[in-house]
Amino acid sequence: MADAENPPVPTELVAGKYRLTRLVGRGGMGSVWEGVHDTLGTRVAIKFIEREYVDSPEARSRFENEARAAAKLGSKHVVRVFDHGLMGDGRPYIVMEFLEGEPLDQRLDRLGRLGAQDTARIVLQVCRGLANAHSAGIVHRDLKPENVFLVWDAEDQSDVVKIVDFGVAKFVDSASGMSSATRTGSVLGTPFFMSPEQARGLRGVDHRSDLWSVGVITYRCLVGQLPFEGEAVGDLLVKICTAPLPVPSALAPDVPPGFDAWFTRALAREPNERFSNAAELAQALMATCGLTPPASSLGGPVSPVVTSTAGTAIPASLRTTERAVPGMTASGVTTQSAGTAVQRKPAALIAMVLGVMVLLLIGIIAVVKFSRSGGAAESAPPSSEPGANTQPALAAPAAAPAATSAGPLSTQSAQAPSVQPVQAAAPSASAEMAAPKRAALTPKPQATAESSLSSPQKPRVKPKSGQAKSKEAIDVGY
């Protein structure tokens, strides 16, 4: 005998090819049946609007939105839609893939809580589906454990997450021709998982409202309870909008380090302070739980997270490498490769060698000049010609330091009155004019200070072998 839980199975083929087999479930405005393709034998799920809501424009609009939204998305983490139409009695239907498994809420009821990494893997797949929907301009607005279906994949030995029920989805893309069936002040969705802007009925709800809902689902999985509860819907909505956020680690000390900060950001009441997109939210949670997702697994370009040996998430853009690579670093500073620095070392070495060689060359030139000046002074014989110019020549002062090596001659040289005035006196104008003429003529042997104070026949004393000439010989003579 048929009853409300086991109604008779309709015999009419859906879309002329799907045969109904059994009732799977019934919701607020519709029911879901298991069906089989009449010729291929493929299992499908077929959803109907209940008869009492067939004439409701809002119910029909939501039903059509669900069909079009799911059909528009090509993600494997969103339930696939194969067909959509009307039955003979005017009831709309949707033919979808048949999901064999359990919704997340049933697993949580059975287990109470989930482990951190299991939760992160589920949230990652939810965010993959959301990233696909958000990029298509679709906001789900009713994310909750009941709408997160877990399908067991025997090949991969893991759960595959499917997002279902886009009935109250909002379509941001007006060009799509789909209505979101939203009026300012209306509250759509399940209160426990609503964002503050959604609870207030604001019209500007965007994809960040879904991110809030994901944060609540994650909290429920790790802590084992909901962050906000109330005796009535109004009381619950006030808490969502104004009550302080709970601290997860205070209720569940075994949550991963850093989850408190992640939860605080996920449930920031100001949408601009939340994670900017689903990829960023999932990436941060995976890192917090000790996992690193592939960069391409979130449906868009994301900055990959690298987990250090201490388990701390480090953005790859801030990770240092053993060898610098030319280009801009994360701080905006241009770096150069180690090869460039190595190539500069020979250049610096060559410059240093050239500098030393130049210094040596200067020293050699000075020594040669010094040697020549000394030889000229030593070979200059004293003049004995009558009427010879007794004024010291330019080379005359050089003989004075040479004479200092002999005892008596050094005294005589120091008392010579004709040497000191020439050294100290500034040149006169006549001297400046006569200087070029004297330089052009071949100088005659002139009497030195030594010859003016001693016998013309007395030879000049040479410095002993190995004795260095004084520094004044260079400074004064040349």
C-alpha positions as a printed NumPy array, in Angstrom:
array([[  0.   ,   0.   ,   0.   ],
       [  1.34 ,   3.418,  -0.943],
       [  1.815,   6.151,   1.704],
       [  3.35 ,   9.604,   1.953],
       [  6.849,   8.201,   2.299],
       [  6.375,   5.618,  -0.441],
       [  4.074,   7.143,  -3.042],
       [  3.123,   5.151,  -6.113],
       [  5.683,   5.303,  -8.876],
       [  4.369,   7.253, -11.892],
       [  4.405,   5.266, -15.108],
       [  4.73 ,   8.258, -17.408],
       [  8.134,   8.572, -19.074],
       [  9.892,  11.829, -18.345],
       [ 10.949,  13.582, -21.565],
       [  9.788,  10.426, -23.327],
       [ 12.895,   8.436, -22.279],
       [ 13.354,   8.396, -18.491],
       [ 11.435,   5.923, -16.387],
       [ 10.97 ,   6.629, -12.687],
       [ 11.942,   3.848, -10.241],
       [ 11.705,   5.219,  -6.672],
       [ 11.407,   8.359,  -4.528],
       [ 14.748,   9.525,  -3.208],
       [ 13.726,  12.553,  -1.156],
       [ 11.284,  15.382,  -0.74 ],
       [ 12.013,  18.999,   0.117],
       [ 10.059,  22.176,   0.781],
       [  8.802,  22.713,  -2.745],
       [  9.861,  19.633,  -4.662],
       [ 10.757,  15.963,  -4.742],
       [ 13.628,  13.973,  -6.211],
       [ 13.201,  10.591,  -7.89 ],
       [ 15.604,   8.025,  -9.171],
       [ 15.161,   7.312, -12.871],
       [ 16.655,   5.159, -15.598],
       [ 17.173,   5.943, -19.245],
       [ 14.658,   3.689, -20.956],
       [ 17.042,   2.446, -23.642],
       [ 20.549,   3.04 , -22.256],
       [ 19.825,   2.062, -18.666],
       [ 21.701,   5.077, -17.327],
       [ 20.717,   6.089, -13.766],
       [ 19.612,   9.677, -13.34 ],
       [ 17.99 ,  11.858, -10.706],
       [ 14.816,  13.715, -11.67 ],
       [ 13.518,  16.649,  -9.654],
       [  9.909,  17.913,  -9.756],
       [  8.072,  20.892,  -8.289],
       [  5.29 ,  19.787,  -5.983],
       [  1.842,  20.242,  -7.445],
       [  0.8  ,  22.935,  -4.959],
       [  3.691,  25.165,  -6.079],
       [  3.292,  24.693,  -9.797],
       [  1.433,  27.98 , -10.149],
       [  3.866,  29.949,  -7.97 ],
       [  5.929,  32.326, -10.145],
       [  8.663,  32.451,  -7.512],
       [  8.878,  28.66 ,  -7.231],
       [  8.994,  28.228, -10.987],
       [ 11.625,  30.967, -11.319],
       [ 13.844,  29.323,  -8.71 ],
       [ 13.389,  25.945, -10.344],
       [ 14.397,  27.268, -13.744],
       [ 17.346,  29.135, -12.253],
       [ 18.609,  25.942, -10.652],
       [ 18.412,  24.082, -13.959],
       [ 20.116,  26.822, -15.961],
       [ 22.783,  27.558, -13.368],
       [ 23.863,  23.939, -13.013],
       [ 23.745,  23.416, -16.785],
       [ 25.87 ,  26.515, -17.363],
       [ 28.683,  25.311, -15.132],
       [ 31.091,  22.68 , -16.355],
       [ 32.779,  21.879, -13.049],
       [ 32.838,  18.297, -11.841],
       [ 32.145,  19.715,  -8.375],
       [ 28.724,  20.972,  -9.426],
       [ 25.927,  18.504, -10.094],
       [ 25.443,  18.066, -13.846],
       [ 22.107,  18.75 , -15.544],
       [ 21.114,  16.724, -18.61 ],
       [ 17.597,  17.922, -19.388],
       [ 14.834,  20.313, -18.374],
       [ 11.18 ,  20.666, -19.404],
       [  7.504,  20.291, -18.462],
       [  5.463,  17.198, -17.795],
       [  2.054,  16.682, -19.368],
       [  0.336,  18.208, -16.323],
       [  2.542,  21.313, -16.455],
       [  5.003,  20.354, -13.721],
       [  8.607,  21.432, -14.44 ],
       [ 11.324,  18.797, -14.138],
       [ 15.111,  18.67 , -14.139],
       [ 17.105,  15.587, -15.146],
       [ 20.462,  15.464, -13.331],
       [ 23.279,  13.029, -12.73 ],
       [ 22.522,  10.487, -10.05 ],
       [ 24.688,  10.991,  -6.957],
       [ 25.42 ,   7.94 ,  -4.871],
       [ 26.77 ,   8.787,  -1.448],
       [ 25.67 ,  11.054,   1.373],
       [ 25.34 ,  14.786,   2.029],
       [ 27.808,  16.371,   4.425],
       [ 25.205,  16.968,   7.098],
       [ 24.535,  13.231,   7.406],
       [ 28.227,  12.492,   7.818],
       [ 28.541,  15.16 ,  10.49 ],
       [ 25.488,  13.764,  12.288],
       [ 27.13 ,  10.343,  12.25 ],
       [ 30.693,  11.364,  13.184],
       [ 30.16 ,  14.611,  15.076],
       [ 33.377,  16.207,  13.797],
       [ 35.863,  15.739,  11.001],
       [ 39.642,  15.836,  10.997],
       [ 41.458,  18.947,   9.853],
       [ 42.846,  17.498,   6.627],
       [ 39.576,  15.763,   5.698],
       [ 37.782,  19.069,   6.216],
       [ 40.36 ,  20.951,   4.138],
       [ 39.997,  18.486,   1.246],
       [ 36.217,  18.863,   1.259],
       [ 36.402,  22.661,   1.434],
       [ 38.951,  22.69 ,  -1.374],
       [ 36.522,  20.918,  -3.702],
       [ 33.639,  23.136,  -2.622],
       [ 35.768,  26.142,  -3.501],
       [ 36.605,  24.659,  -6.879],
       [ 32.918,  24.504,  -7.705],
       [ 32.34 ,  27.979,  -6.28 ],
       [ 35.211,  29.463,  -8.267],
       [ 33.604,  28.133, -11.422],
       [ 30.198,  29.524, -10.445],
       [ 31.514,  32.917,  -9.367],
       [ 33.479,  33.331, -12.577],
       [ 30.214,  32.725, -14.436],
       [ 28.459,  35.442, -12.394],
       [ 26.478,  33.027, -10.186],
       [ 26.221,  33.336,  -6.383],
       [ 24.831,  30.209,  -4.715],
       [ 23.431,  31.935,  -1.579],
       [ 22.366,  28.677,   0.092],
       [ 25.568,  26.824,   0.888],
       [ 25.126,  24.448,   3.821],
       [ 26.123,  20.845,   4.646],
       [ 22.867,  19.57 ,   3.089],
       [ 23.897,  21.037,  -0.267],
       [ 27.412,  19.607,  -0.172],
       [ 27.099,  16.04 ,  -1.455],
       [ 29.92 ,  13.506,  -0.981],
       [ 30.237,  10.881,  -3.705],
       [ 32.649,   8.021,  -3.077],
       [ 35.076,   7.464,  -5.941],
       [ 36.128,   3.8  ,  -5.88 ],
       [ 38.959,   4.368,  -8.352],
       [ 40.62 ,   7.166,  -6.391],
       [ 39.424,   5.862,  -3.009],
       [ 38.311,   9.325,  -2.016],
       [ 35.25 ,  11.528,  -1.824],
       [ 34.248,  13.754,  -4.711],
       [ 32.308,  16.819,  -3.599],
       [ 29.28 ,  18.015,  -5.557],
       [ 27.487,  21.299,  -4.891],
       [ 23.732,  20.958,  -5.378],
       [ 20.602,  23.123,  -5.238],
       [ 21.138,  26.442,  -7.001],
       [ 17.467,  27.263,  -6.423],
       [ 18.076,  30.626,  -4.756],
       [ 21.171,  31.472,  -6.758],
       [ 21.784,  35.068,  -7.748],
       [ 22.908,  35.849, -11.263],
       [ 25.223,  38.833, -11.37 ],
       [ 25.506,  38.713, -15.157],
       [ 22.396,  40.466, -16.408],
       [ 23.313,  39.556, -19.982],
       [ 22.573,  35.921, -19.205],
       [ 18.852,  36.602, -19.28 ],
       [ 18.31 ,  34.772, -15.97 ],
       [ 16.524,  36.347, -13.027],
       [ 17.723,  35.953,  -9.471],
       [ 14.198,  36.307,  -8.082],
       [ 15.49 ,  38.674,  -5.381],
       [ 13.663,  41.609,  -3.915],
       [ 15.228,  44.178,  -1.601],
       [ 14.457,  43.178,   1.995],
       [ 13.815,  39.518,   1.227],
       [ 15.853,  36.91 ,   3.101],
       [ 16.765,  33.838,   1.085],
       [ 18.785,  30.865,   2.277],
       [ 19.282,  28.934,   5.505],
       [ 19.68 ,  31.307,   8.492],
       [ 22.521,  29.448,  10.263],
       [ 24.829,  29.858,   7.276],
       [ 23.801,  33.337,   6.095],
       [ 26.247,  36.201,   5.862],
       [ 25.366,  39.471,   7.649],
       [ 24.528,  41.237,   4.377],
       [ 22.328,  38.343,   3.344],
       [ 20.628,  38.264,   6.761],
       [ 19.828,  41.969,   6.387],
       [ 18.264,  41.37 ,   2.984],
       [ 20.661,  43.668,   1.141],
       [ 20.469,  43.626,  -2.612],
       [ 24.224,  43.958,  -3.145],
       [ 25.054,  40.417,  -2.009],
       [ 27.992,  39.062,  -4.004],
       [ 30.294,  36.043,  -4.095],
       [ 31.813,  36.925,  -0.694],
       [ 28.536,  35.9  ,   0.921],
       [ 29.252,  32.338,  -0.223],
       [ 32.695,  32.575,   1.371],
       [ 31.094,  33.407,   4.718],
       [ 28.93 ,  30.289,   4.381],
       [ 31.999,  28.166,   3.646],
       [ 33.576,  29.546,   6.822],
       [ 30.553,  28.455,   8.865],
       [ 30.607,  24.979,   7.277],
       [ 34.314,  24.652,   8.076],
       [ 33.731,  25.716,  11.67 ],
       [ 30.975,  23.118,  11.996],
       [ 33.272,  20.385,  10.657],
       [ 36.227,  21.162,  12.942],
       [ 34.542,  22.391,  16.135],
       [ 31.415,  20.212,  16.045],
       [ 28.866,  22.993,  16.441],
       [ 27.653,  26.152,  14.742],
       [ 29.196,  29.542,  15.53 ],
       [ 25.797,  31.264,  15.969],
       [ 22.615,  29.772,  17.339],
       [ 19.342,  31.298,  18.506],
       [ 15.935,  30.321,  19.801],
       [ 14.21 ,  32.183,  16.981],
       [ 15.189,  33.264,  13.517],
       [ 15.22 ,  36.946,  14.498],
       [ 17.5  ,  36.281,  17.456],
       [ 19.817,  34.23 ,  15.255],
       [ 20.038,  36.927,  12.579],
       [ 20.883,  39.582,  15.201],
       [ 23.74 ,  37.428,  16.498],
       [ 25.058,  36.902,  12.992],
       [ 25.152,  40.67 ,  12.477],
       [ 26.382,  41.853,  15.891],
       [ 27.583,  39.112,  18.255],
       [ 31.343,  38.617,  18.818],
       [ 32.874,  35.8  ,  16.825],
       [ 33.619,  32.66 ,  18.838],
       [ 37.202,  31.486,  19.202],
       [ 37.431,  27.97 ,  17.735],
       [ 40.427,  26.856,  19.819],
       [ 38.591,  27.797,  23.021],
       [ 35.927,  25.196,  22.215],
       [ 38.096,  22.662,  20.378],
       [ 41.745,  22.931,  21.499],
       [ 42.829,  20.403,  18.873],
       [ 42.047,  22.625,  15.899],
       [ 45.141,  23.409,  13.814],
       [ 47.297,  26.372,  14.861],
       [ 46.26 ,  29.364,  12.855],
       [ 42.654,  28.262,  12.386],
       [ 41.435,  30.988,  14.744],
       [ 42.942,  33.637,  12.461],
       [ 41.592,  31.92 ,   9.346],
       [ 38.081,  31.786,  10.834],
       [ 38.228,  35.428,  11.917],
       [ 38.989,  36.493,   8.373],
       [ 36.477,  34.128,   6.749],
       [ 33.683,  35.543,   8.932],
       [ 34.682,  39.192,   8.854],
       [ 31.441,  41.162,   8.885],
       [ 32.813,  43.648,   6.394],
       [ 32.975,  41.8  ,   3.034],
       [ 36.126,  43.703,   2.015],
       [ 37.945,  42.217,   5.006],
       [ 37.196,  38.591,   4.054],
       [ 39.127,  36.439,   1.632],
       [ 38.835,  37.976,  -1.803],
       [ 37.803,  34.782,  -3.574],
       [ 37.203,  31.059,  -3.099],
       [ 40.691,  30.141,  -4.278],
       [ 42.351,  32.307,  -1.639],
       [ 40.103,  30.942,   1.108],
       [ 40.789,  27.306,   0.222],
       [ 44.499,  27.91 ,  -0.228],
       [ 44.814,  29.476,   3.217],
       [ 42.835,  26.667,   4.856],
       [ 44.912,  23.968,   3.162],
       [ 48.096,  25.6  ,   4.404],
       [ 46.654,  25.963,   7.897],
       [ 45.819,  22.254,   7.931],
       [ 49.244,  21.233,   6.644],
       [ 48.328,  20.629,   2.992],
       [ 49.425,  22.361,  -0.193],
       [ 47.017,  22.364,  -3.152],
       [ 48.207,  22.469,  -6.753],
       [ 48.21 ,  26.015,  -8.125],
       [ 45.842,  25.033, -10.948],
       [ 43.317,  23.213,  -8.798],
       [ 41.239,  26.235,  -7.799],
       [ 39.862,  27.315, -11.128],
       [ 41.99 ,  30.423, -11.584],
       [ 45.396,  31.995, -11.174],
       [ 46.341,  31.917,  -7.517],
       [ 49.523,  32.517,  -5.567],
       [ 50.674,  29.075,  -4.431],
       [ 51.435,  28.522,  -0.76 ],
       [ 54.579,  26.701,   0.311],
       [ 54.612,  25.086,   3.737],
       [ 57.867,  25.383,   5.611],
       [ 59.395,  22.633,   7.706],
       [ 57.808,  24.202,  10.768],
       [ 54.371,  23.953,   9.19 ],
       [ 53.992,  27.694,   8.645],
       [ 52.501,  28.821,   5.373],
       [ 54.892,  30.876,   3.325],
       [ 53.766,  32.469,   0.068],
       [ 55.948,  31.285,  -2.795],
       [ 56.513,  34.897,  -3.846],
       [ 58.348,  35.465,  -0.533],
       [ 60.274,  32.211,  -0.625],
       [ 63.996,  32.72 ,  -1.07 ],
       [ 66.044,  30.521,  -3.336],
       [ 69.654,  29.492,  -3.216],
       [ 70.419,  31.364,  -6.43 ],
       [ 69.102,  34.783,  -7.26 ],
       [ 67.271,  35.114, -10.554],
       [ 67.342,  38.351, -12.571],
       [ 64.075,  40.254, -12.319],
       [ 61.798,  41.811,  -9.787],
       [ 61.529,  40.253,  -6.339],
       [ 58.425,  40.293,  -4.156],
       [ 59.646,  43.505,  -2.522],
       [ 60.088,  45.19 ,  -5.897],
       [ 63.88 ,  45.175,  -5.741],
       [ 65.726,  44.075,  -8.857],
       [ 68.141,  41.252,  -8.244],
       [ 70.963,  39.913, -10.396],
       [ 72.106,  36.372, -10.806],
       [ 75.149,  34.938,  -9.091],
       [ 76.736,  34.492, -12.527],
       [ 76.712,  38.241, -13.081],
       [ 78.603,  38.821,  -9.851],
       [ 81.145,  36.17 , -10.788],
       [ 81.714,  37.792, -14.157],
       [ 82.553,  41.089, -12.493],
       [ 85.431,  39.687, -10.379],
       [ 87.978,  39.378, -13.267],
       [ 87.265,  42.967, -14.308],
       [ 87.996,  44.215, -10.801],
       [ 91.184,  42.143, -10.672],
       [ 92.404,  43.538, -14.015],
       [ 91.711,  47.106, -12.858],
       [ 93.686,  46.493,  -9.688],
       [ 96.662,  45.029, -11.612],
       [ 96.659,  47.974, -14.037],
       [ 96.652,  50.397, -11.13 ],
       [ 99.659,  48.67 ,  -9.555],
       [101.476,  48.71 , -12.899],
       [100.819,  52.446, -13.302],
       [102.19 ,  53.113,  -9.834],
       [105.287,  51.034, -10.575],
       [105.799,  52.897, -13.861],
       [105.589,  56.245, -12.094],
       [108.106,  55.063,  -9.524],
       [110.505,  53.842, -12.21 ],
       [110.277,  57.175, -14.056],
       [110.973,  59.055, -10.823],
       [114.007,  56.877, -10.052],
       [115.385,  57.345, -13.562],
       [114.919,  61.105, -13.42 ],
       [116.453,  61.157,  -9.98 ],
       [119.448,  59.137, -11.176],
       [119.978,  61.451, -14.171],
       [119.81 ,  64.563, -12.02 ],
       [122.31 ,  63.144,  -9.561],
       [124.754,  62.202, -12.359],
       [124.575,  65.673, -13.869],
       [125.335,  67.272, -10.519],
       [128.257,  64.982,  -9.888],
       [129.803,  65.555, -13.363],
       [129.516,  69.382, -13.252],
       [133.1  ,  70.654, -12.724],
       [133.694,  73.903, -10.942],
       [134.248,  76.878, -13.24 ],
       [137.646,  78.616, -13.062],
       [137.158,  81.026, -15.916],
       [137.685,  84.653, -15.083],
       [134.471,  86.631, -15.178],
       [132.271,  83.615, -15.071],
       [128.759,  84.107, -13.727],
       [128.956,  83.545, -10.005],
       [125.124,  83.338,  -9.597],
       [124.076,  79.744,  -8.862],
       [122.48 ,  77.932, -11.791],
       [119.25 ,  75.97 , -11.516],
       [121.181,  72.802, -10.725],
       [123.35 ,  74.458,  -8.113],
       [121.123,  73.822,  -5.076],
       [121.346,  70.076,  -5.8  ],
       [124.992,  70.164,  -4.742],
       [124.115,  71.387,  -1.28 ],
       [122.443,  68.192,  -0.041],
       [125.27 ,  66.173,  -1.596],
       [127.797,  68.166,   0.366],
       [126.021,  67.568,   3.646],
       [127.518,  64.116,   3.749],
       [130.984,  65.627,   4.435],
       [131.713,  67.328,   7.723],
       [133.599,  70.513,   6.776],
       [131.796,  70.99 ,   3.502],
       [128.344,  70.857,   5.07 ],
       [129.236,  73.798,   7.29 ],
       [130.553,  75.818,   4.419],
       [127.478,  75.067,   2.351],
       [125.213,  76.193,   5.151],
       [127.052,  79.52 ,   5.397],
       [126.903,  80.277,   1.666],
       [125.013,  83.593,   1.362],
       [124.314,  83.235,  -2.337],
       [122.19 ,  80.057,  -2.158],
       [119.405,  80.847,   0.309],
       [118.152,  84.066,  -1.347],
       [117.745,  82.287,  -4.664],
       [115.686,  79.539,  -3.084],
       [113.387,  81.767,  -1.077],
       [112.993,  84.804,  -3.283],
       [110.037,  85.018,  -5.592],
       [110.956,  85.415,  -9.252],
       [110.865,  88.919, -10.579],
       [109.321,  89.981, -13.855],
       [112.75 ,  90.321, -15.466],
       [113.697,  86.876, -14.249],
       [110.477,  85.439, -15.747],
       [111.241,  87.075, -19.074],
       [114.9  ,  86.025, -19.038],
       [114.111,  82.436, -18.091],
       [113.159,  81.278, -21.621],
       [116.32 ,  82.834, -23.078],
       [118.528,  81.076, -20.587],
       [116.75 ,  77.826, -21.241],
       [117.33 ,  78.19 , -24.978],
       [121.093,  78.766, -24.614],
       [123.579,  76.056, -23.858],
       [124.532,  76.67 , -20.21 ],
       [128.167,  77.187, -19.441],
       [129.74 ,  75.532, -16.445],
       [128.885,  77.668, -13.44 ],
       [130.339,  77.825, -10.018],
       [128.376,  76.084,  -7.364],
       [128.127,  77.008,  -3.74 ],
       [130.83 ,  74.505,  -3.045],
       [133.26 ,  75.964,  -5.615],
       [132.732,  79.53 ,  -4.343],
       [133.845,  78.59 ,  -0.851],
       [136.646,  76.188,  -1.631],
       [139.629,  75.771,  -3.866],
       [138.79 ,  75.336,  -7.58 ],
       [140.987,  72.333,  -7.714],
       [139.265,  70.553,  -4.806],
       [136.985,  67.782,  -6.106],
       [133.427,  67.475,  -4.93 ],
       [132.71 ,  64.808,  -2.339],
       [130.479,  61.992,  -3.564],
       [128.101,  60.138,  -1.239],
       [129.306,  56.879,   0.101],
       [128.233,  53.683,  -1.639],
       [124.739,  52.572,  -0.549],
       [123.848,  55.926,   1.002],
       [120.491,  57.185,  -0.217],
       [120.101,  60.683,  -1.526],
       [117.97 ,  62.928,   0.626],
       [114.388,  63.709,  -0.336],
       [115.208,  67.405,  -0.672],
       [117.257,  66.644,  -3.786],
       [114.013,  65.88 ,  -5.622],
       [111.809,  68.505,  -4.061],
       [114.258,  71.394,  -4.584],
       [116.073,  70.467,  -7.785],
       [113.325,  68.919,  -9.931]])
